[in-house]
Structures are given as C-alpha cells and as structure tokens.
CSV table of C-alpha atoms in Angstrom, one decimal:
chain,number,residue,atom,x,y,z
A,205,UNK,CA,-7.1,-13.8,-0.2
A,206,UNK,CA,-8.8,-15.1,-2.7
A,207,UNK,CA,-7.3,-14.3,-6.1
A,208,UNK,CA,-8.8,-13.3,-9.5
A,209,UNK,CA,-8.3,-17.0,-10.7
A,210,UNK,CA,-10.5,-18.1,-7.5
A,211,UNK,CA,-13.0,-16.4,-7.6
A,212,UNK,CA,-13.9,-16.9,-11.2
A,213,UNK,CA,-13.6,-20.7,-10.4
A,214,UNK,CA,-16.3,-20.2,-7.6
A,215,UNK,CA,-18.7,-18.3,-10.2
A,216,UNK,CA,-18.1,-21.5,-12.6
A,217,UNK,CA,-18.9,-23.7,-9.8
A,218,UNK,CA,-22.3,-21.6,-8.6
A,219,UNK,CA,-23.1,-21.5,-12.1
A,220,UNK,CA,-23.1,-25.3,-12.7
A,221,UNK,CA,-24.6,-26.0,-9.1
A,222,UNK,CA,-27.4,-24.0,-10.2
A,223,UNK,CA,-28.0,-25.8,-13.4
A,224,UNK,CA,-27.5,-29.1,-11.5
A,225,UNK,CA,-30.5,-27.7,-8.8
A,226,UNK,CA,-32.6,-26.2,-11.9
A,227,UNK,CA,-32.3,-30.0,-13.7
A,228,UNK,CA,-33.4,-31.8,-10.5
A,229,UNK,CA,-36.9,-29.2,-9.8
A,230,UNK,CA,-35.5,-28.0,-6.5
A,231,UNK,CA,-35.8,-24.6,-5.6
A,232,UNK,CA,-32.5,-23.4,-3.5
A,233,UNK,CA,-35.5,-23.3,-0.3
A,234,UNK,CA,-35.4,-26.8,-0.5
A,235,UNK,CA,-32.1,-27.7,-1.2
A,236,UNK,CA,-31.2,-25.6,2.0
A,237,UNK,CA,-33.6,-27.9,3.8
A,238,UNK,CA,-32.8,-31.1,2.5
A,239,UNK,CA,-29.2,-30.4,3.3
A,240,UNK,CA,-29.9,-28.6,6.7
A,241,UNK,CA,-28.3,-25.4,5.6
A,242,UNK,CA,-29.9,-22.0,4.9
A,243,UNK,CA,-31.2,-20.6,2.1
A,244,UNK,CA,-28.3,-17.7,2.1
A,245,UNK,CA,-25.8,-20.4,1.9
A,246,UNK,CA,-27.3,-22.0,-0.8
A,247,UNK,CA,-27.6,-18.4,-2.9
A,248,UNK,CA,-24.3,-17.4,-1.5
A,249,UNK,CA,-22.3,-20.9,-3.1
A,250,UNK,CA,-24.5,-20.3,-6.4
A,251,UNK,CA,-23.2,-16.6,-7.0
A,252,UNK,CA,-19.8,-17.4,-6.2
A,253,UNK,CA,-19.3,-16.1,-3.2
A,254,UNK,CA,-18.4,-18.2,-0.9
A,255,UNK,CA,-15.9,-21.4,-0.7
A,256,UNK,CA,-17.3,-24.2,0.1
A,257,UNK,CA,-16.2,-27.0,2.5
A,258,UNK,CA,-15.6,-30.6,1.6
A,259,UNK,CA,-18.5,-31.6,4.0
A,260,UNK,CA,-20.6,-29.2,2.5
A,261,UNK,CA,-19.7,-29.8,-0.9
A,262,UNK,CA,-20.1,-34.2,-0.2
A,263,UNK,CA,-24.0,-33.1,1.4
A,264,UNK,CA,-24.4,-31.1,-1.8
A,265,UNK,CA,-23.8,-34.0,-3.9
A,266,UNK,CA,-25.7,-36.7,-1.9
A,267,UNK,CA,-28.8,-34.1,-1.5
A,268,UNK,CA,-28.5,-33.5,-5.3
A,269,UNK,CA,-28.1,-37.2,-6.0
A,270,UNK,CA,-24.7,-36.6,-8.3
A,271,UNK,CA,-21.3,-38.0,-7.4
A,272,UNK,CA,-18.8,-35.6,-6.6
A,273,UNK,CA,-16.7,-35.9,-9.2
A,274,UNK,CA,-19.9,-34.8,-11.7
A,275,UNK,CA,-20.7,-31.8,-9.0
A,276,UNK,CA,-17.3,-30.8,-9.7
A,277,UNK,CA,-17.3,-31.2,-13.1
A,278,UNK,CA,-17.5,-27.7,-14.4
C-alpha cells in the first residue's frame, strides 16, 4: 500500500516528467513509441498513478536525452 507521502512524490515526479517531455516537444504518443511503451503507460506515470521501475526510468531518461539524475531532480 502506498502512503500519502509516496503518492505526492509520484504526482510530483509525473509533473516533472511531463514538463521535460513538453520542453522536448514530444507528445505522449511519441515518447511512448520511442520507449516501446503504451500511451496509457506514459499518461499513468505523468498522473502519478503508477510507481515506475528503474528500467522504465532509465528508458525515459535515455529517450528524453536527460540524465537519470535530472529526471529524478524534482
């Protein structure tokens, strides 16, 4: 079970991910395609509805051309 602090962290991460994606002029569809994810998966992460795995975070950072540290600096 996820506690309230973790829920807020996931929501904040999702907002940060969305800001990075938009700053790179990528749609959810484009990022999903590049990561071999579904558009729904990207949306779920951006809304803070799921806790992404380490491999998901690494794939996102690679496709958004940011370091993992930058991706997690929210």
